[in-house]
Structure formats: structure tokens, C-alpha cells
Amino acid sequence: MSLITLPNYKEQSPDVKERFDRLKKRSVKMTVNELYKTFDTKKGPILKNVSFSTYKREFTSVIGPSGCGKSTLIRLVAGLESIDSGSINVSGTEVKKPGIERGMVFQEYTLFPWLTVTENVMYGLLRQNRSKAEAKKEALKWINLVGLDNYQDAYPSQLSGGMKQRVAIARSLATQPEMLLMDEPFGALDAQTRARMQAYLLQIWRNIDISIMFVTHDLDEAVYLSDRIIVLKGNPGEIAEIIEVPISRPRSPEQFLTPEFLATKKRLEALIHRNKEEEAVPVIPTTDLVNEIM
Amino acid sequence: MKVFEKLFPIRKLLDKKTRSTLFILSFTLPILLWCAVSYLPFLWHPMVSITNTGDVSYFKKEMLVKRKVFEAENKRMQTKGLQQAQGYRSNPIYLPQPHAVVVSLVKSFTTPPRRRGNPWLHESLLHSIKIILLGFLISSIIGVPLGILCGTYSFFNSLTAPFIEYFRYLPAPVFGALAVAILGINDGPKIAIIVIGTFFQQVLVIANTTSKLNSSLIEAAQTLGASNLTILKTIIIPGTLPDIYKDMRILLGWAWTYLVVAEVIGTSTGITWFINQQAKYRNFEQVYAAIIIIGVIGLLSDQLLAYIGRKIFKEQAIQEI
Ligand SMILES: Nc1ncnc2c1ncn2[C@@H]1O[C@H](COP(=O)(O)OP(=O)(O)OP(=O)(O)O)[C@@H](O)[C@H]1O
Ligand SMILES: [Mg+2]
């Protein structure tokens, strides 16, 4: 098992290298510049001096230990929190408040329970002064894209968790934002549904022109989905490292076991659990029962 | 032990059969108790109803006297060699027998009022319902929108909450005299008392309900390009409506409790007048009949509103309504 020698997580195959060269030639989609955020001055800053850029159509993940400020960062980009100092620019415009060029999918289910699936997806479209008929036509297109044709007239309470998040994705995409912000969107789903949702998301992303910023604390998910992973360390939330994922696209679940994948994951683990020895699993003394089942 | 575990599981619904049995028991038990006290002469029955006055000079037929008095008088008659009085054990007049109440329940709608020009029972009831509904409606027209605004915008909350918090501790009846002076002696002051009793609670309750709406729904709408006013119109109002509806049912119940106070202000009217009038004539069966009718109206209207609520808000799958 452990005989596989892992490559350095930075080692890129020629096609991955070529991908990154092309990616970096694209225009910059978002710039985060020396961002600080403090909620409670006694506790100190939650985010400290965070700077990075993402490129057009890039899939960027943000990962880090619980409470390190991932949600805070993505909410700042969404314009749902106020910036203390520093700035965020999306397509050259400074972020001051929420805007339709930045769609967001939340971890909690945020479908409007009094509206049907179609009406939910129409919500953003109707805010853009489109006629009802036009909005409906457009909405159905997106519902079809997430594979929920049969549930157009269902209410959210009739959907499973995975379906709800698919509708939420369709709803955010319908207004054709330039960026899709996702804060642990699959965090509440079971492992199988989660895997299917990841595949869905990659498919959607391949087919439309959108940059994705994706918060997760699942290492596999981050490696599987992303071009680059921004690793935050907690207390205060600072960038520990930005990882370029050395895995070719299109991605498939078989890649989970490739040496590059494992190496990247190992590196992430090392970064995240750097100061966490105290949280190591305690050793429990073995009892006689162990022999019975071993 | 087994029965105990079956009947008292923590936070779990009992099976349907047990629940309906308990439901029926919750009404039949008090009624059975009432029947027992009324029909079993050895239970309580502190009075004697006179059937034959004998030689006791101040006894009259059908008069209710305390048992002690009755026995003392008979002893006195016995020692004097006079004829003793006869009677049967009975309950005080304020505890009529169930069948008498049932009879008067029917009769109360068919017997004309004692004095011409006085309202019939159903007229008294309708008048009460009118006062409640008008008071509740007037309160709601201002109270519901204000409550929603207070629960949404800190501006309105800061502006009104301190005054409302102060005012709601003043019992509505203290405004009775004032209301009569301003609005006259007819229905005006009665409605005003219901309004005063309902309004301040209503604003606070609805503001609280509104502020409890999941804020991520609001944030989702913001990221979809909805403006401030649009969010109020398309998210906050439809999102809180089922809960506000539930609040309104509870508030309507509270409004009922102000009815009695309201109806004795100015000229006494409505069901309160009817009950006081019957008590004055010592028609206690009628008093009980009226009380039962009020309870039934309350229960039925609440169940009706609950049913309507379930129909309107079915897609939100709010089970508790
Ligand atoms: N509105 C707020 N007011 C005060 N403190 C806040 C607020 N939002 C977040 N915090 C604090 O900021 C810190 C970072 O929170 P945040 O939700 O961004 O972490 P996270 O990385 O998303 O964590 P998780 O993995 O648990 O989702 C936490 O300590 C949290 O208590
Ligand atoms: Mg979070």
C-alpha cells in the first residue's frame, strides 16, 4: 500500500502545466487585496491581510480549519458583510454590496418555500425587469440543465436535499452571473449525493462561462473540483499557501487514487493540521476483546 | 410497567387510537364529574329542596334551605309535636343539573326575552362577535403592517418599541371611562377596549415573528438582485405570512378575553349582558348554556381558522398550524 512514492504536489504533467499557462493568460476575474475583517476587537481579526486573484473561468476553492474565516471571506466577496480595510474587485468594479454578477449558493437550503421550483428560479430573472413569460422560459432552461424537469411545479418541501441544492444552483445561474460563490453547498448531503453533485457541478461549469469560488472543508472535494486551492490557516485567517492542483481535466472519480491526487491531499493535510497535535486521536488501551475479532 | 412505557413515551406521539380516546376523555371526564355531583345524592348536595313545608312558618315549596337549618327546624317541630317539613337533598342553585342546562341550551334560542325589546340570545351573541371582529380588524389594519415594519427595519422598531412596551403594561380596562367620554356609550368604547387590548401585543408579537425569518433567505434574495423594498414585498411578507397567521389565531383568542371587560363599559350589551341578566333572575342553567356556547364558538372558529390555514399554506408544509 504505502509503497507508492508520492510525487511532489507541485509536480505538474505537461498538459497540466499547459492548462495553467493558458489559465494565467486569461483576464483576472477577481482581485482580493490586503483584506482585513474583525467582528469582535477583543478576539482580534478573523481575516488578516488576505490577497489573491482569480482568473476568468477558474475554479478556486477555499479550504481551512473550522472557524478560520472561510465563510467570512466568501460573504465579503458576495457583499453580504462590510469590509474593514482592503478591497475586493470583481471585473474591475469594487465590491460594496451584493450584485447579480456574483451569484451565491449557501450551505443551508435557501429556496423560498412558498414558491415552486420554477418560481424560485424565476426570482432573480424577474428582478431584471423581464416579462413573466420570458423569465419562465429562461428558468425552464436552467431547470433542465440541472436535470429537474419533472419537478418544475414541486415545492421545495417536496425535494430531497440534493435536489434543493440543484435548484439553488439553477437559481443563481439563471441571472448569468460572472462568478458563482458557493459556501459548502454540499456540506449537508450524504456522501453519495455529494459525489453526484460534484460531478454535476463540474459538468455545468464546463458548459458555461463562469468563475467559481468554492468553500469547503472536505479535502477530496477541494482537490477533485479545483484549479487552485487557497489554504487558510486559522486564528487569524491568513493565507497559508495557494496550491495549483496538478491534475488534468476533465476530472473523474478514478483520479482520487492517482499519486498526484494523494500528494496534493497530503500537502493540504499537512498545511491544515500543522498546529493540531493536541487534537490527535487519543490511544485507547486494548482489551482482550480485540483478540476475538482480529 | 409496560402500560406506563406505552402511555408516557417522552416527546413521541401516542398512536391514533389512544389519542382519540384521550381527546374524548378530555371532554367527557369533566362532564362525568358534573353528572356525578349532580345525580348522586350522597355526593355533596348541601341543600334541601322543600316539598312539604309542614308547620315551619317560613318554609315555602321548592325553597332551598341548608341541610343544617332544615334538620334543626325539624328537630324543633318534633319537640313541639308539630308536623315536620319534607324535602329532598339538592345542590345549590348555582350548580344546575346537566340535563337542565341541555334543555335550556335548546330553550334559550326559542324562548323570547323576558322583557320586550331585550335582545334574544342569538342577538346578544352576534353583537359580541361583531364587537370582537371589528376591534380585531381595526387593530390588525394598523398593527400587522407596523409589526412587519418593526421586525424588518430597526428604524421603526427603535421608534415605536419603547412606547409600546410601556403602553402594553397598562390594563385595557383603565381606558374604559376615557373611551366612553370620547366615543359615547354605544359600541364605540367597547370596540376601542378590544383595540387597545389587542394592538400593542399584536405589534410586538408580529414584529418578533417577522424578525425570526431565516436571514439567509433575505441574503439569497440580495444576491439575486432584489432591492430593499422588493425583499420586503417578495420575501419577508410571504415568508412570514404562515407564522403571522398562526399569531393572529392566538391574538384573536386574547381579544375574546377583553370582551367581558368591553361589554360592561357604557351600556352593558352582548353575551355578557345576557349572562348577567340571567344570573340576576337566577336562571343559572341559562348562564351555563351561554358559557358553553361561547366555548364552542371559540373552539370551532379556531379549528376553522386552523383548517383554512392548512389549506392556504399547504406548500410550506407547516404542520403545526
Ligand atoms: N456575524 C458575526 N459576528 C461575530 N462573529 C462572527 C460573525 N460571523 C463569523 N464570526 C466569527 O468569525 C469566525 C470565522 O467564522 P466563519 O464562519 O467565517 O468560519 P468558517 O471558516 O466558515 O468556519 P466553518 O468551517 O465552521 O464554516 C468564527 O470565530 C465566528 O465565530
Ligand atoms: Mg462556514
XYZ file of C-alpha atoms and ligand atoms in Angstrom:
647
model
C 0.000 0.000 0.000
C 2.341 2.673 1.226
C 4.877 1.605 -1.361
C 3.587 4.193 -3.829
C 6.078 7.022 -3.778
C 4.155 10.240 -3.893
C 5.361 12.924 -6.292
C 5.828 16.430 -5.004
C 2.424 18.097 -5.005
C 3.914 20.812 -7.221
C 4.957 18.434 -9.979
C 2.769 19.100 -12.982
C 2.478 16.928 -16.034
C 2.949 18.752 -19.363
C -0.770 19.004 -20.054
C -1.467 20.377 -16.566
C 1.324 22.877 -16.995
C -0.080 23.928 -20.315
C -3.507 24.371 -18.733
C -2.132 26.644 -16.042
C -0.172 28.646 -18.608
C -3.372 29.205 -20.526
C -5.329 29.970 -17.354
C -2.913 32.654 -16.306
C -3.088 34.311 -19.697
C -6.802 34.880 -19.189
C -8.055 38.136 -17.768
C -8.233 38.489 -13.993
C -11.782 38.000 -12.713
C -11.393 38.903 -9.066
C -8.734 40.596 -7.020
C -8.746 40.468 -3.242
C -6.329 42.980 -1.884
C -4.989 43.163 1.684
C -8.322 42.266 3.154
C -8.918 42.582 6.903
C -12.058 41.749 8.801
C -12.709 41.914 12.521
C -16.031 41.170 14.200
C -15.005 41.480 17.800
C -11.944 43.593 18.564
C -11.271 41.547 21.695
C -10.904 38.375 19.626
C -8.708 40.039 17.022
C -9.060 39.895 13.248
C -10.831 36.959 11.620
C -9.206 37.657 8.265
C -5.768 39.205 8.131
C -4.030 40.554 5.072
C -5.692 38.240 2.577
C -4.623 38.901 -1.016
C -5.096 36.779 -4.119
C -6.533 36.927 -7.633
C -8.572 34.501 -9.636
C -8.793 34.235 -13.385
C -11.727 34.113 -15.713
C -13.419 30.681 -15.631
C -11.157 29.481 -12.885
C -12.423 27.068 -10.266
C -10.980 28.247 -6.962
C -11.567 26.546 -3.641
C -11.023 27.964 -0.200
C -10.137 25.482 2.472
C -9.059 25.741 6.079
C -9.826 24.581 9.593
C -13.261 25.187 11.064
C -13.801 28.780 12.135
C -10.832 30.150 10.182
C -12.984 32.622 8.264
C -13.852 30.823 5.017
C -17.485 31.822 5.186
C -16.490 35.323 6.188
C -14.254 35.582 3.126
C -16.886 34.370 0.669
C -19.560 36.554 2.280
C -17.284 39.553 1.878
C -16.927 38.718 -1.809
C -20.709 38.378 -2.051
C -21.091 41.812 -0.452
C -23.061 40.419 2.492
C -20.522 41.703 5.052
C -18.754 45.030 5.176
C -15.017 45.245 4.510
C -12.877 46.694 7.322
C -9.878 47.506 5.164
C -8.510 46.355 1.852
C -10.631 45.801 -1.201
C -12.288 43.235 -3.440
C -12.629 43.857 -7.149
C -14.716 41.751 -9.482
C -14.267 42.531 -13.198
C -12.642 45.801 -12.231
C -15.523 47.031 -10.082
C -15.132 47.332 -6.346
C -17.483 45.164 -4.309
C -19.624 47.256 -1.966
C -22.870 45.294 -1.782
C -24.481 42.200 -3.281
C -24.860 42.257 -7.038
C -26.197 39.935 -9.709
C -22.773 39.500 -11.268
C -21.968 37.440 -8.146
C -24.395 34.552 -7.558
C -24.287 32.669 -4.280
C -25.251 29.184 -3.134
C -25.417 28.726 0.626
C -24.863 25.690 2.791
C -28.329 25.982 4.338
C -31.204 25.433 1.976
C -32.328 28.883 0.912
C -35.051 28.078 -1.588
C -38.125 30.190 -0.967
C -40.560 27.633 0.450
C -43.691 29.423 -0.786
C -42.541 29.338 -4.422
C -42.409 26.376 -6.788
C -39.123 25.244 -8.304
C -39.819 27.259 -11.450
C -40.848 30.335 -9.484
C -37.704 30.067 -7.393
C -35.517 30.003 -10.475
C -37.547 32.879 -11.948
C -36.957 35.032 -8.877
C -33.704 36.660 -9.983
C -34.878 36.938 -13.587
C -37.979 38.860 -12.565
C -35.791 41.328 -10.667
C -34.203 42.171 -14.012
C -37.389 43.632 -15.470
C -38.073 40.666 -17.694
C -41.584 39.685 -18.579
C -43.052 36.717 -16.757
C -43.226 34.591 -19.873
C -39.646 35.324 -20.769
C -38.453 34.633 -17.226
C -40.308 31.357 -17.178
C -38.830 30.236 -20.463
C -35.349 31.068 -19.248
C -35.966 29.391 -15.876
C -37.085 26.151 -17.502
C -33.876 26.076 -19.471
C -31.841 26.123 -16.262
C -34.067 23.627 -14.523
C -33.445 21.340 -17.461
C -29.706 21.888 -17.121
C -29.752 20.647 -13.526
C -31.956 17.730 -14.536
C -35.123 18.609 -12.635
C -37.627 18.818 -15.489
C -40.034 16.588 -13.618
C -40.090 18.850 -10.601
C -40.911 22.205 -12.200
C -44.063 22.645 -10.178
C -42.921 20.997 -6.972
C -42.461 23.000 -3.815
C -39.089 22.889 -2.014
C -40.568 20.846 0.829
C -41.150 18.039 -1.664
C -37.499 17.868 -2.767
C -34.540 15.975 -1.357
C -31.502 17.874 -0.117
C -29.539 17.283 -3.303
C -32.427 18.449 -5.476
C -32.803 21.577 -3.370
C -29.172 22.468 -3.946
C -29.526 21.801 -7.660
C -32.434 24.218 -7.794
C -30.379 26.716 -5.781
C -27.575 26.382 -8.336
C -30.026 26.837 -11.205
C -31.476 29.878 -9.468
C -28.063 31.525 -9.070
C -27.009 30.679 -12.621
C -30.216 31.872 -14.258
C -29.273 35.522 -13.939
C -25.968 34.650 -15.645
C -23.545 35.923 -13.024
C -19.835 36.160 -13.841
C -18.931 34.470 -10.583
C -20.628 31.722 -8.617
C -19.850 31.784 -4.904
C -20.543 28.535 -3.070
C -20.201 28.163 0.690
C -20.060 24.445 1.494
C -23.015 23.847 -0.803
C -22.857 20.066 -0.428
C -21.955 20.054 3.253
C -25.355 18.794 4.366
C -25.588 15.983 1.808
C -24.746 12.312 2.222
C -21.581 11.009 0.605
C -23.220 9.523 -2.486
C -25.387 12.514 -3.274
C -22.394 14.684 -2.655
C -20.299 12.814 -5.211
C -23.077 13.115 -7.772
C -23.434 16.834 -7.077
C -19.717 17.346 -7.602
C -19.923 15.649 -10.988
C -22.954 17.808 -11.872
C -21.154 20.953 -10.891
C -18.096 20.158 -12.993
C -20.337 19.443 -15.976
C -22.204 22.700 -15.594
C -19.017 24.644 -15.142
C -17.539 23.138 -18.339
C -20.517 24.276 -20.327
C -20.937 27.859 -19.235
C -18.700 30.836 -18.866
C -18.385 31.273 -15.136
C -15.725 31.551 -12.448
C -16.409 29.589 -9.302
C -15.248 30.255 -5.774
C -15.994 27.238 -3.630
C -15.651 26.963 0.141
C -15.312 23.501 1.615
C -13.558 21.707 4.395
C -13.542 18.399 2.533
C -10.031 17.875 1.129
C -11.116 15.366 -1.551
C -13.776 17.735 -2.744
C -11.343 20.639 -2.969
C -8.736 18.644 -4.906
C -11.271 16.975 -7.176
C -13.003 20.205 -8.209
C -10.417 22.960 -8.204
C -7.819 24.540 -10.388
C -6.299 26.243 -7.391
C -6.898 25.892 -3.685
C -6.476 28.788 -1.308
C -5.481 27.339 2.044
C -6.303 29.500 5.052
C -4.879 28.991 8.480
C -6.998 29.891 11.441
C -6.623 32.487 14.164
C -6.211 34.822 12.415
C -7.302 33.704 8.942
C -4.265 34.240 6.775
C -3.359 32.580 3.513
C -1.056 29.660 4.280
C -0.492 28.710 0.683
C -2.141 28.720 -2.715
C -1.975 25.302 -4.306
C -2.119 24.682 -8.047
C -3.796 21.303 -8.376
C -1.552 19.191 -10.624
C -4.343 17.026 -12.020
C -5.538 17.078 -15.586
C -9.058 17.777 -16.725
C -11.684 16.527 -17.360
C -11.714 15.078 -13.881
C -13.218 11.751 -12.949
C -13.555 9.883 -9.659
C -10.845 7.409 -10.720
C -8.340 10.186 -10.203
C -8.953 10.061 -6.459
C -6.302 7.345 -6.233
C -3.653 8.796 -8.525
C -0.317 9.705 -6.925
C -0.804 13.406 -7.813
C -4.169 13.437 -6.096
C -2.823 11.779 -2.974
C 0.211 14.028 -2.896
C -1.938 17.144 -3.123
C -4.196 15.867 -0.408
C -1.248 15.060 1.785
C 0.084 18.556 1.355
C -3.311 20.040 2.268
C -3.469 17.849 5.332
C -0.045 18.968 6.405
C -0.996 22.621 5.976
C -4.299 22.389 7.775
C -3.280 20.203 10.651
C 0.032 21.918 11.161
C -0.615 23.056 14.715
C -3.105 20.464 15.704
C -1.101 17.817 17.524
C -3.168 18.427 20.614
C -6.201 17.211 18.725
C -4.645 13.865 17.862
C -6.829 10.822 18.481
C -6.093 9.515 21.986
C -4.732 5.976 22.210
C -7.176 3.715 23.971
C -5.685 0.707 25.808
C -6.593 -2.532 24.057
C -8.749 -5.075 25.814
C -8.952 -8.819 25.437
C -11.921 -8.397 23.148
C -9.594 -7.142 20.445
C -8.184 -10.616 20.008
C -11.596 -12.071 19.436
C -12.337 -10.020 16.352
C -8.832 -9.558 14.981
C -44.652 -1.092 33.794
C -45.406 -1.919 30.171
C -48.535 0.197 30.224
C -46.593 3.049 31.731
C -43.999 2.936 28.966
C -46.708 2.732 26.357
C -48.656 5.708 27.675
C -45.787 8.051 28.549
C -43.102 7.963 25.849
C -41.036 11.124 26.005
C -41.750 13.527 23.164
C -43.365 10.928 20.986
C -46.860 10.916 19.600
C -49.145 8.270 21.012
C -50.892 6.062 18.491
C -54.020 7.372 16.883
C -56.462 5.261 18.881
C -55.062 6.297 22.247
C -55.033 9.914 21.151
C -58.675 9.948 20.112
C -59.635 8.190 23.331
C -57.823 10.838 25.348
C -59.415 13.553 23.208
C -62.880 12.240 24.051
C -61.945 11.781 27.698
C -60.778 15.363 27.993
C -64.366 16.425 27.436
C -66.245 13.521 28.987
C -64.300 13.436 32.258
C -65.393 16.899 33.433
C -68.925 16.163 32.239
C -68.961 12.846 34.110
C -67.745 14.598 37.225
C -70.515 17.148 36.875
C -73.104 14.386 36.397
C -71.832 12.534 39.443
C -72.040 15.575 41.673
C -75.466 16.393 40.293
C -77.178 12.999 40.243
C -75.626 11.062 43.120
C -77.465 12.456 46.152
C -74.824 11.265 48.611
C -72.151 13.364 46.901
C -72.131 16.890 48.251
C -75.786 18.090 47.957
C -75.591 20.574 50.846
C -79.140 21.882 50.407
C -82.638 20.550 50.820
C -85.416 21.382 48.405
C -88.689 21.619 50.315
C -91.616 19.530 49.063
C -93.864 19.856 52.102
C -93.441 22.832 54.413
C -95.003 21.076 57.393
C -95.550 23.590 60.187
C -92.339 25.567 59.634
C -93.743 29.014 59.096
C -91.097 30.477 56.797
C -90.556 27.423 54.573
C -92.076 27.539 51.146
C -92.482 24.859 48.498
C -89.426 24.437 46.254
C -87.426 26.588 48.625
C -83.740 25.636 49.029
C -82.525 25.587 52.603
C -79.250 24.467 54.062
C -79.354 20.938 55.356
C -78.319 22.012 58.866
C -81.133 24.535 59.044
C -83.626 22.012 57.731
C -82.630 19.430 60.347
C -82.636 21.997 63.162
C -86.114 23.190 62.239
C -87.464 19.631 62.094
C -85.993 18.887 65.490
C -87.715 21.990 66.834
C -91.018 20.850 65.277
C -90.534 17.378 66.742
C -90.041 18.634 70.275
C -93.073 20.925 69.885
C -95.091 17.995 68.488
C -95.776 19.813 65.248
C -95.656 18.446 61.713
C -92.188 18.156 60.238
C -91.193 19.522 56.846
C -90.252 17.209 53.986
C -87.829 17.640 51.111
C -85.063 16.064 49.052
C -81.385 16.690 49.005
C -80.267 19.122 46.379
C -77.342 21.160 45.128
C -77.147 24.939 45.353
C -78.899 26.886 42.664
C -75.606 27.863 41.022
C -74.922 24.222 40.148
C -77.767 23.194 37.902
C -78.066 19.618 36.683
C -76.605 18.769 33.257
C -79.964 17.889 31.713
C -81.397 21.224 32.860
C -78.562 23.002 31.095
C -79.087 20.963 27.942
C -82.771 21.771 27.982
C -82.101 25.439 28.438
C -79.431 25.313 25.732
C -82.209 24.481 23.334
C -84.798 26.659 25.015
C -82.541 29.688 25.238
C -82.755 30.127 21.499
C -86.513 29.565 21.385
C -87.749 31.467 24.415
C -88.349 35.148 23.843
C -86.529 37.565 26.124
C -88.208 38.255 29.441
C -88.847 41.863 28.616
C -89.960 43.024 25.229
C -87.257 44.925 23.418
C -84.473 42.992 25.083
C -82.272 41.004 22.690
C -82.608 37.260 22.155
C -79.649 35.062 22.989
C -78.517 34.800 19.392
C -78.771 38.564 19.045
C -76.584 39.024 22.101
C -74.082 36.547 20.683
C -73.991 38.223 17.295
C -73.444 41.567 18.953
C -70.490 40.170 20.900
C -68.977 38.640 17.791
C -69.410 41.917 15.939
C -67.574 43.836 18.680
C -64.703 41.337 18.694
C -64.303 41.197 14.952
C -64.493 44.968 14.480
C -61.998 45.582 17.273
C -59.658 42.910 15.967
C -59.947 44.181 12.391
C -59.202 47.795 13.320
C -56.249 46.717 15.439
C -54.899 44.483 12.683
C -55.159 47.078 9.919
C -52.513 49.133 11.701
C -50.907 46.508 13.929
C -49.914 43.932 11.314
C -48.146 46.305 8.895
C -46.497 48.121 11.779
C -45.370 44.830 13.292
C -43.869 43.718 9.980
C -42.065 47.055 9.593
C -40.736 46.846 13.161
C -39.498 43.316 12.581
C -37.749 44.348 9.377
C -36.374 47.827 9.902
C -34.634 48.741 13.106
C -35.793 52.323 12.407
C -39.435 51.516 13.112
C -38.575 49.222 15.968
C -36.498 51.842 17.776
C -39.137 54.457 17.111
C -42.128 52.534 18.451
C -40.970 49.701 20.703
C -40.212 51.728 23.864
C -43.628 53.389 23.826
C -45.417 50.124 23.061
C -43.530 48.311 25.808
C -44.700 50.988 28.222
C -48.252 51.073 26.998
C -48.866 47.344 26.960
C -48.462 47.194 30.731
C -51.478 49.440 31.150
C -54.533 47.224 31.541
C -57.040 47.989 28.805
C -59.952 48.499 31.252
C -58.328 51.623 32.701
C -59.205 53.331 29.449
C -62.906 52.470 29.820
C -64.037 55.750 31.271
C -61.915 57.688 28.808
C -63.281 55.714 25.894
C -66.857 56.407 26.966
C -66.128 60.124 27.326
C -64.666 60.257 23.845
C -66.748 57.732 21.944
C -70.114 57.807 23.729
C -71.937 54.963 25.395
C -72.690 52.700 22.444
C -70.388 50.281 20.680
C -67.547 52.766 20.139
C -65.837 52.445 23.534
C -66.310 48.667 23.556
C -64.515 48.315 20.237
C -61.870 50.723 21.496
C -61.140 48.493 24.501
C -60.690 45.465 22.258
C -58.406 47.521 20.012
C -56.329 48.766 22.947
C -56.153 45.282 24.423
C -55.053 43.715 21.137
C -52.985 46.309 19.323
C -49.859 46.578 21.455
C -49.456 42.837 21.894
C -50.066 42.427 18.203
C -47.292 44.793 17.124
C -44.796 43.114 19.468
C -45.756 39.558 18.569
C -45.736 40.180 14.824
C -42.506 42.172 14.947
C -40.917 39.257 16.776
C -42.244 36.708 14.287
C -41.067 38.799 11.344
C -37.586 39.202 12.769
C -37.301 35.428 13.108
C -37.456 34.838 9.359
C -34.338 32.921 8.331
C -31.942 35.680 7.311
C -30.278 33.527 4.677
C -33.483 33.743 2.638
C -33.058 37.502 2.654
C -29.398 37.198 1.754
C -30.212 34.812 -1.077
C -32.645 37.374 -2.466
C -29.996 40.086 -2.153
C -27.534 38.080 -4.203
C -30.274 37.610 -6.803
C -30.506 41.353 -7.268
C -33.545 42.170 -5.147
C -33.701 45.693 -3.742
C -34.644 46.638 -0.205
C -38.353 47.218 -0.861
C -38.602 44.222 -3.183
C -37.254 41.999 -0.417
C -39.913 43.281 1.964
C -42.603 42.599 -0.622
C -41.392 39.323 -2.101
C -39.516 37.643 0.751
C -40.339 38.980 4.179
C -44.095 39.231 3.781
C -44.734 35.897 2.023
C -42.086 34.220 4.162
C -43.621 35.236 7.469
C -47.268 35.001 6.445
C -47.867 31.457 7.730
C -46.418 32.336 11.123
C -48.263 35.638 11.246
C -51.458 33.757 10.501
C -50.737 31.499 13.446
C -50.069 34.531 15.651
C -53.359 36.071 14.559
C -55.223 32.987 15.731
C -53.663 33.289 19.162
C -54.251 37.046 19.260
C -57.898 36.559 18.354
C -58.189 34.280 21.364
C -56.731 37.019 23.548
C -59.181 39.529 22.094
C -62.022 37.317 23.371
C -60.728 37.745 26.899
C -61.192 41.507 26.624
C -64.793 41.030 25.551
C -66.260 40.831 29.038
C -64.482 43.998 30.087
C -65.553 45.761 26.935
C -69.187 44.763 27.238
C -69.757 46.208 30.673
C -68.464 49.601 29.578
C -71.152 52.170 28.873
C -74.408 50.294 28.428
C -73.984 46.612 29.098
C -74.510 44.546 25.931
C -73.888 41.290 24.215
C -73.310 37.934 25.790
C -72.011 39.492 28.998
C -75.267 41.383 29.413
C -77.188 38.185 28.731
C -75.237 36.243 31.331
C -75.530 38.975 33.963
C -79.230 39.280 33.261
C -79.837 35.535 33.624
C -77.777 35.456 36.802
C -79.910 38.253 38.161
C -83.053 36.178 37.531
C -81.140 33.201 38.982
C -81.531 31.226 35.744
C -78.242 29.514 36.216
C -78.980 26.872 33.563
C -79.080 29.738 31.083
C -75.780 31.087 32.391
C -74.153 27.708 31.842
C -75.754 27.373 28.450
C -74.330 30.746 27.389
C -70.872 29.861 28.718
C -70.903 26.578 26.821
C -71.959 28.349 23.645
C -69.090 30.837 23.952
C -66.620 27.994 24.399
C -67.999 26.118 21.423
C -67.833 29.223 19.237
C -64.238 29.801 20.301
C -63.188 26.214 19.696
C -64.979 25.896 16.365
C -63.733 29.198 14.982
C -60.162 28.320 15.970
C -60.435 24.907 14.318
C -61.931 26.524 11.231
C -59.105 29.047 11.041
C -56.568 26.252 11.528
C -58.166 24.321 8.696
C -58.163 27.349 6.403
C -54.524 27.969 7.330
C -53.560 24.433 6.383
C -55.265 24.872 3.018
C -53.677 28.253 2.249
C -50.150 27.463 3.362
C -50.015 23.813 2.393
C -46.956 24.169 0.184
C -44.925 25.465 3.085
C -45.709 22.224 4.878
C -46.201 23.882 8.205
C -47.552 21.024 10.205
C -48.128 22.803 13.470
C -50.763 25.207 12.172
N -21.581 37.959 12.166
C -20.596 37.587 13.012
N -20.445 38.209 14.196
C -19.463 37.842 15.047
N -18.578 36.873 14.809
C -18.675 36.216 13.646
C -19.681 36.535 12.690
N -19.536 35.717 11.626
C -18.488 34.923 11.919
N -17.958 35.231 13.119
C -16.791 34.575 13.737
O -15.762 34.572 12.800
C -15.048 33.353 12.852
C -14.950 32.743 11.484
O -16.255 32.361 11.095
P -16.565 31.733 9.678
O -17.995 31.373 9.673
O -16.093 32.644 8.606
O -15.654 30.433 9.723
P -15.627 29.210 8.724
O -14.217 29.059 8.302
O -16.635 29.378 7.666
O -15.997 28.020 9.673
P -16.818 26.679 9.354
O -15.850 25.737 8.724
O -17.240 26.207 10.699
O -17.943 27.036 8.449
C -15.722 32.474 13.874
O -14.990 32.531 15.060
C -17.063 33.129 14.066
O -17.485 32.976 15.398
Mg -18.511 28.398 7.181
